[in-house]
Amino acid sequence: MTGLPAARVDSSPLGMRIALQSRVRVISRCVIPRNLFPWTHESNQMVSRPRALPCNVAGFMRWQTLWEGRWILVVLIAAMAATWLVAPWLAAVPFGLLLFTLYFFRDPARKIPDGPGLVVSPADGRVTDITEIEETEWVNRRMRRIGIFLSVFDVHVNRAPADCRVVYTAEYAGTYLDARSPLASTHNTARTWGLECRPGLILVVRQITGAIARRIVPWAELDERLARGQHFGMIRFGSRTEICLPLDAEVVVQVGQHVKGGSTVIARLAEP
């Protein structure tokens, strides 16, 4: 459990070709240091929901999400200023992109449901698959996986599915296939989180990049305690999020259903 996770291997011809193009390797187990952006983290204690930050912008954006898009915003503002000087009507293009970027990095407040054993969605998006798998990356047991596709119009902040402690995190390099592809789950760049709800009860959440979303931003650290619905990271621009549950958990969502991170109950854990 403490060693490096095994690389994910696909022996099919397409899988081998993709593996040759992009060798799967562990990038790091590290996340953003606390002292780099001190306002993005809290102490290792269970906190009240939702997670508070110094300021919200217009009630739907936190400084933390705005910070992740800072360079995009700077470029668009500069482009808007430059085009305004040359041809004011052309400034409408970067201005429209600026508005969309602000919309993409939104982080609306969510009402977190309360109750024993509830598991909330770790992301906004559409449920694409619910299947039983052999989770071989870390826990090495059969689990039930729920896959969620995030379009560019969904909120891309990831939230803790339950009160838990981060006991594992690792990021893998890979390809950038369309997040809707069946191969995206095993071949795309991804970060996996092991979340311990109680001794012996582990949830696995995986952030997976897509053809457009190519950066995973972690906000939590190993051994950090997260409350249900608390932010722990985001994926920029269209992606996939997976959660693996124990087989005895009761899944209460269906394929095709649209879920909201932190507020939609997707499963109920069995009583200890």
mmCIF file of N, CA and C in Angstrom, residues 71-156:
data_model
loop_
_atom_site.group_PDB
_atom_site.id
_atom_site.type_symbol
_atom_site.label_atom_id
_atom_site.label_comp_id
_atom_site.label_asym_id
_atom_site.label_seq_id
_atom_site.Cartn_x
_atom_site.Cartn_y
_atom_site.Cartn_z
ATOM 1 N N TRP A 71 -3.790 33.190 -15.898
ATOM 2 C CA TRP A 71 -3.042 33.492 -17.119
ATOM 3 C C TRP A 71 -3.967 33.578 -18.330
ATOM 4 N N ILE A 72 -4.983 32.763 -18.361
ATOM 5 C CA ILE A 72 -5.957 32.850 -19.452
ATOM 6 C C ILE A 72 -6.651 34.202 -19.419
ATOM 7 N N LEU A 73 -7.026 34.640 -18.223
ATOM 8 C CA LEU A 73 -7.702 35.932 -18.076
ATOM 9 C C LEU A 73 -6.786 37.076 -18.472
ATOM 10 N N VAL A 74 -5.510 36.999 -18.087
ATOM 11 C CA VAL A 74 -4.552 38.058 -18.435
ATOM 12 C C VAL A 74 -4.400 38.164 -19.947
ATOM 13 N N VAL A 75 -4.253 37.023 -20.615
ATOM 14 C CA VAL A 75 -4.096 37.022 -22.075
ATOM 15 C C VAL A 75 -5.334 37.595 -22.756
ATOM 16 N N LEU A 76 -6.507 37.200 -22.301
ATOM 17 C CA LEU A 76 -7.744 37.680 -22.925
ATOM 18 C C LEU A 76 -7.949 39.173 -22.687
ATOM 19 N N ILE A 77 -7.617 39.647 -21.501
ATOM 20 C CA ILE A 77 -7.742 41.085 -21.224
ATOM 21 C C ILE A 77 -6.773 41.873 -22.092
ATOM 22 N N ALA A 78 -5.534 41.364 -22.243
ATOM 23 C CA ALA A 78 -4.552 42.033 -23.096
ATOM 24 C C ALA A 78 -5.009 42.035 -24.552
ATOM 25 N N ALA A 79 -5.563 40.903 -25.011
ATOM 26 C CA ALA A 79 -6.055 40.826 -26.389
ATOM 27 C C ALA A 79 -7.221 41.775 -26.605
ATOM 28 N N MET A 80 -8.080 41.879 -25.614
ATOM 29 C CA MET A 80 -9.224 42.778 -25.729
ATOM 30 C C MET A 80 -8.769 44.228 -25.819
ATOM 31 N N ALA A 81 -7.766 44.586 -25.004
ATOM 32 C CA ALA A 81 -7.247 45.956 -25.030
ATOM 33 C C ALA A 81 -6.570 46.259 -26.359
ATOM 34 N N ALA A 82 -5.792 45.296 -26.880
ATOM 35 C CA ALA A 82 -5.078 45.508 -28.138
ATOM 36 C C ALA A 82 -6.040 45.650 -29.311
ATOM 37 N N THR A 83 -7.039 44.781 -29.379
ATOM 38 C CA THR A 83 -7.991 44.865 -30.490
ATOM 39 C C THR A 83 -8.863 46.112 -30.393
ATOM 40 N N TRP A 84 -9.121 46.567 -29.195
ATOM 41 C CA TRP A 84 -9.911 47.793 -29.022
ATOM 42 C C TRP A 84 -9.186 48.996 -29.621
ATOM 43 N N LEU A 85 -7.862 49.020 -29.497
ATOM 44 C CA LEU A 85 -7.076 50.131 -30.040
ATOM 45 C C LEU A 85 -7.049 50.100 -31.565
ATOM 46 N N VAL A 86 -7.072 48.898 -32.154
ATOM 47 C CA VAL A 86 -6.995 48.760 -33.610
ATOM 48 C C VAL A 86 -8.377 48.823 -34.245
ATOM 49 N N ALA A 87 -9.273 47.996 -33.777
ATOM 50 C CA ALA A 87 -10.642 47.934 -34.307
ATOM 51 C C ALA A 87 -11.568 47.570 -33.155
ATOM 52 N N PRO A 88 -12.233 48.559 -32.576
ATOM 53 C CA PRO A 88 -13.056 48.315 -31.384
ATOM 54 C C PRO A 88 -14.052 47.173 -31.534
ATOM 55 N N TRP A 89 -14.624 46.990 -32.718
ATOM 56 C CA TRP A 89 -15.622 45.939 -32.874
ATOM 57 C C TRP A 89 -15.016 44.549 -32.737
ATOM 58 N N LEU A 90 -13.699 44.419 -33.041
ATOM 59 C CA LEU A 90 -13.040 43.125 -32.896
ATOM 60 C C LEU A 90 -12.853 42.729 -31.434
ATOM 61 N N ALA A 91 -12.910 43.710 -30.536
ATOM 62 C CA ALA A 91 -12.734 43.418 -29.111
ATOM 63 C C ALA A 91 -13.861 42.541 -28.573
ATOM 64 N N ALA A 92 -14.949 42.444 -29.338
ATOM 65 C CA ALA A 92 -16.064 41.607 -28.893
ATOM 66 C C ALA A 92 -15.665 40.132 -28.811
ATOM 67 N N VAL A 93 -14.703 39.716 -29.651
ATOM 68 C CA VAL A 93 -14.283 38.307 -29.650
ATOM 69 C C VAL A 93 -13.561 37.942 -28.350
ATOM 70 N N PRO A 94 -12.452 38.640 -27.997
ATOM 71 C CA PRO A 94 -11.816 38.298 -26.715
ATOM 72 C C PRO A 94 -12.707 38.584 -25.514
ATOM 73 N N PHE A 95 -13.611 39.568 -25.656
ATOM 74 C CA PHE A 95 -14.525 39.858 -24.552
ATOM 75 C C PHE A 95 -15.474 38.676 -24.327
ATOM 76 N N GLY A 96 -15.962 38.092 -25.420
ATOM 77 C CA GLY A 96 -16.826 36.915 -25.299
ATOM 78 C C GLY A 96 -16.086 35.736 -24.684
ATOM 79 N N LEU A 97 -14.823 35.546 -25.100
ATOM 80 C CA LEU A 97 -14.017 34.470 -24.526
ATOM 81 C C LEU A 97 -13.731 34.724 -23.051
ATOM 82 N N LEU A 98 -13.562 35.994 -22.702
ATOM 83 C CA LEU A 98 -13.341 36.351 -21.300
ATOM 84 C C LEU A 98 -14.558 35.992 -20.450
ATOM 85 N N LEU A 99 -15.744 36.311 -20.962
ATOM 86 C CA LEU A 99 -16.966 35.979 -20.228
ATOM 87 C C LEU A 99 -17.114 34.463 -20.070
ATOM 88 N N PHE A 100 -16.790 33.714 -21.133
ATOM 89 C CA PHE A 100 -16.889 32.256 -21.045
ATOM 90 C C PHE A 100 -15.889 31.699 -20.033
ATOM 91 N N THR A 101 -14.674 32.267 -20.007
ATOM 92 C CA THR A 101 -13.664 31.810 -19.050
ATOM 93 C C THR A 101 -14.121 32.045 -17.620
ATOM 94 N N LEU A 102 -14.699 33.222 -17.370
ATOM 95 C CA LEU A 102 -15.241 33.499 -16.038
ATOM 96 C C LEU A 102 -16.358 32.514 -15.695
ATOM 97 N N TYR A 103 -17.162 32.187 -16.695
ATOM 98 C CA TYR A 103 -18.251 31.226 -16.492
ATOM 99 C C TYR A 103 -17.688 29.840 -16.190
ATOM 100 N N PHE A 104 -16.634 29.452 -16.910
ATOM 101 C CA PHE A 104 -16.046 28.130 -16.717
ATOM 102 C C PHE A 104 -15.480 27.976 -15.311
ATOM 103 N N PHE A 105 -14.834 29.021 -14.801
ATOM 104 C CA PHE A 105 -14.195 28.935 -13.488
ATOM 105 C C PHE A 105 -15.150 29.276 -12.345
ATOM 106 N N ARG A 106 -16.422 29.266 -12.614
ATOM 107 C CA ARG A 106 -17.391 29.537 -11.553
ATOM 108 C C ARG A 106 -17.385 28.406 -10.525
ATOM 109 N N ASP A 107 -17.818 28.719 -9.343
ATOM 110 C CA ASP A 107 -17.893 27.719 -8.280
ATOM 111 C C ASP A 107 -19.096 28.041 -7.402
ATOM 112 N N PRO A 108 -20.294 27.713 -7.860
ATOM 113 C CA PRO A 108 -21.505 28.079 -7.115
ATOM 114 C C PRO A 108 -21.589 27.372 -5.770
ATOM 115 N N ALA A 109 -22.208 28.044 -4.812
ATOM 116 C CA ALA A 109 -22.418 27.435 -3.498
ATOM 117 C C ALA A 109 -23.373 26.260 -3.636
ATOM 118 N N ARG A 110 -23.131 25.222 -2.888
ATOM 119 C CA ARG A 110 -23.958 24.025 -2.944
ATOM 120 C C ARG A 110 -24.457 23.673 -1.541
ATOM 121 N N LYS A 111 -25.697 23.210 -1.474
ATOM 122 C CA LYS A 111 -26.240 22.726 -0.214
ATOM 123 C C LYS A 111 -25.823 21.272 -0.054
ATOM 124 N N ILE A 112 -24.992 21.013 0.941
ATOM 125 C CA ILE A 112 -24.457 19.671 1.142
ATOM 126 C C ILE A 112 -25.436 18.846 1.974
ATOM 127 N N PRO A 113 -25.933 17.737 1.445
ATOM 128 C CA PRO A 113 -26.876 16.913 2.217
ATOM 129 C C PRO A 113 -26.211 16.302 3.443
ATOM 130 N N ASP A 114 -26.985 16.149 4.480
ATOM 131 C CA ASP A 114 -26.473 15.604 5.730
ATOM 132 C C ASP A 114 -27.169 14.286 6.033
ATOM 133 N N GLY A 115 -26.408 13.342 6.539
ATOM 134 C CA GLY A 115 -26.984 12.045 6.871
ATOM 135 C C GLY A 115 -25.913 10.980 6.885
ATOM 136 N N PRO A 116 -26.043 9.968 7.715
ATOM 137 C CA PRO A 116 -25.026 8.915 7.795
ATOM 138 C C PRO A 116 -24.958 8.084 6.518
ATOM 139 N N GLY A 117 -23.733 7.823 6.067
ATOM 140 C CA GLY A 117 -23.529 6.927 4.938
ATOM 141 C C GLY A 117 -23.802 7.504 3.571
ATOM 142 N N LEU A 118 -24.144 8.788 3.481
ATOM 143 C CA LEU A 118 -24.437 9.375 2.173
ATOM 144 C C LEU A 118 -23.140 9.651 1.409
ATOM 145 N N VAL A 119 -23.163 9.359 0.119
ATOM 146 C CA VAL A 119 -22.043 9.667 -0.769
ATOM 147 C C VAL A 119 -22.549 10.637 -1.821
ATOM 148 N N VAL A 120 -21.928 11.809 -1.911
ATOM 149 C CA VAL A 120 -22.347 12.802 -2.897
ATOM 150 C C VAL A 120 -21.431 12.736 -4.114
ATOM 151 N N SER A 121 -21.904 13.266 -5.204
ATOM 152 C CA SER A 121 -21.120 13.252 -6.433
ATOM 153 C C SER A 121 -19.843 14.071 -6.255
ATOM 154 N N PRO A 122 -18.700 13.554 -6.720
ATOM 155 C CA PRO A 122 -17.454 14.311 -6.627
ATOM 156 C C PRO A 122 -17.317 15.366 -7.711
ATOM 157 N N ALA A 123 -18.261 15.402 -8.656
ATOM 158 C CA ALA A 123 -18.153 16.354 -9.762
ATOM 159 C C ALA A 123 -19.512 16.620 -10.384
ATOM 160 N N ASP A 124 -19.610 17.735 -11.096
ATOM 161 C CA ASP A 124 -20.776 18.015 -11.923
ATOM 162 C C ASP A 124 -20.633 17.248 -13.233
ATOM 163 N N GLY A 125 -21.740 16.855 -13.820
ATOM 164 C CA GLY A 125 -21.668 16.209 -15.120
ATOM 165 C C GLY A 125 -22.742 15.156 -15.313
ATOM 166 N N ARG A 126 -22.571 14.363 -16.356
ATOM 167 C CA ARG A 126 -23.539 13.322 -16.713
ATOM 168 C C ARG A 126 -22.946 11.951 -16.406
ATOM 169 N N VAL A 127 -23.724 11.107 -15.749
ATOM 170 C CA VAL A 127 -23.277 9.746 -15.440
ATOM 171 C C VAL A 127 -23.237 8.949 -16.744
ATOM 172 N N THR A 128 -22.063 8.457 -17.100
ATOM 173 C CA THR A 128 -21.902 7.743 -18.372
ATOM 174 C C THR A 128 -21.870 6.229 -18.206
ATOM 175 N N ASP A 129 -21.455 5.756 -17.045
ATOM 176 C CA ASP A 129 -21.374 4.307 -16.852
ATOM 177 C C ASP A 129 -21.362 3.980 -15.367
ATOM 178 N N ILE A 130 -21.964 2.850 -15.040
ATOM 179 C CA ILE A 130 -21.925 2.288 -13.686
ATOM 180 C C ILE A 130 -21.573 0.821 -13.864
ATOM 181 N N THR A 131 -20.390 0.433 -13.428
ATOM 182 C CA THR A 131 -19.933 -0.920 -13.710
ATOM 183 C C THR A 131 -19.068 -1.453 -12.580
ATOM 184 N N GLU A 132 -19.004 -2.758 -12.481
ATOM 185 C CA GLU A 132 -18.148 -3.405 -11.486
ATOM 186 C C GLU A 132 -16.783 -3.654 -12.112
ATOM 187 N N ILE A 133 -15.729 -3.255 -11.411
ATOM 188 C CA ILE A 133 -14.376 -3.382 -11.947
ATOM 189 C C ILE A 133 -13.447 -3.984 -10.895
ATOM 190 N N GLU A 134 -12.283 -4.389 -11.348
ATOM 191 C CA GLU A 134 -11.213 -4.792 -10.443
ATOM 192 C C GLU A 134 -10.309 -3.575 -10.288
ATOM 193 N N GLU A 135 -10.335 -2.956 -9.117
ATOM 194 C CA GLU A 135 -9.518 -1.769 -8.877
ATOM 195 C C GLU A 135 -8.113 -2.241 -8.516
ATOM 196 N N THR A 136 -7.194 -2.122 -9.475
ATOM 197 C CA THR A 136 -5.852 -2.687 -9.305
ATOM 198 C C THR A 136 -4.787 -1.648 -9.019
ATOM 199 N N GLU A 137 -5.145 -0.387 -9.076
ATOM 200 C CA GLU A 137 -4.111 0.634 -8.885
ATOM 201 C C GLU A 137 -3.645 0.722 -7.440
ATOM 202 N N TRP A 138 -4.596 0.573 -6.499
ATOM 203 C CA TRP A 138 -4.200 0.766 -5.107
ATOM 204 C C TRP A 138 -4.859 -0.210 -4.140
ATOM 205 N N VAL A 139 -6.193 -0.292 -4.136
ATOM 206 C CA VAL A 139 -6.856 -1.125 -3.120
ATOM 207 C C VAL A 139 -6.866 -2.608 -3.477
ATOM 208 N N ASN A 140 -6.723 -2.918 -4.778
ATOM 209 C CA ASN A 140 -6.669 -4.313 -5.227
ATOM 210 C C ASN A 140 -7.877 -5.130 -4.766
ATOM 211 N N ARG A 141 -9.040 -4.651 -5.132
ATOM 212 C CA ARG A 141 -10.278 -5.383 -4.834
ATOM 213 C C ARG A 141 -11.341 -4.991 -5.856
ATOM 214 N N ARG A 142 -12.391 -5.763 -5.922
ATOM 215 C CA ARG A 142 -13.482 -5.421 -6.832
ATOM 216 C C ARG A 142 -14.308 -4.290 -6.222
ATOM 217 N N MET A 143 -14.649 -3.323 -7.059
ATOM 218 C CA MET A 143 -15.405 -2.162 -6.610
ATOM 219 C C MET A 143 -16.422 -1.794 -7.687
ATOM 220 N N ARG A 144 -17.358 -0.952 -7.328
ATOM 221 C CA ARG A 144 -18.343 -0.468 -8.295
ATOM 222 C C ARG A 144 -17.964 0.950 -8.697
ATOM 223 N N ARG A 145 -17.743 1.137 -9.990
ATOM 224 C CA ARG A 145 -17.286 2.432 -10.496
ATOM 225 C C ARG A 145 -18.432 3.205 -11.132
ATOM 226 N N ILE A 146 -18.498 4.486 -10.793
ATOM 227 C CA ILE A 146 -19.435 5.413 -11.430
ATOM 228 C C ILE A 146 -18.606 6.430 -12.203
ATOM 229 N N GLY A 147 -18.817 6.502 -13.518
ATOM 230 C CA GLY A 147 -18.095 7.451 -14.354
ATOM 231 C C GLY A 147 -18.951 8.672 -14.654
ATOM 232 N N ILE A 148 -18.348 9.851 -14.549
ATOM 233 C CA ILE A 148 -19.060 11.118 -14.775
ATOM 234 C C ILE A 148 -18.298 11.930 -15.812
ATOM 235 N N PHE A 149 -18.984 12.292 -16.892
ATOM 236 C CA PHE A 149 -18.367 13.127 -17.929
ATOM 237 C C PHE A 149 -18.702 14.588 -17.681
ATOM 238 N N LEU A 150 -17.667 15.431 -17.679
ATOM 239 C CA LEU A 150 -17.828 16.868 -17.476
ATOM 240 C C LEU A 150 -17.626 17.577 -18.808
ATOM 241 N N SER A 151 -18.650 18.237 -19.305
ATOM 242 C CA SER A 151 -18.505 19.032 -20.519
ATOM 243 C C SER A 151 -17.910 20.386 -20.150
ATOM 244 N N VAL A 152 -17.585 21.189 -21.157
ATOM 245 C CA VAL A 152 -17.005 22.507 -20.883
ATOM 246 C C VAL A 152 -18.015 23.431 -20.214
ATOM 247 N N PHE A 153 -19.277 23.033 -20.181
ATOM 248 C CA PHE A 153 -20.307 23.878 -19.565
ATOM 249 C C PHE A 153 -20.592 23.486 -18.114
ATOM 250 N N ASP A 154 -19.951 22.422 -17.634
ATOM 251 C CA ASP A 154 -20.145 21.996 -16.249
ATOM 252 C C ASP A 154 -19.141 22.681 -15.327
ATOM 253 N N VAL A 155 -19.488 22.757 -14.042
ATOM 254 C CA VAL A 155 -18.543 23.227 -13.033
ATOM 255 C C VAL A 155 -17.446 22.176 -12.902
ATOM 256 N N HIS A 156 -16.187 22.610 -12.915
ATOM 257 C CA HIS A 156 -15.078 21.660 -12.939
ATOM 258 C C HIS A 156 -14.361 21.509 -11.605
#
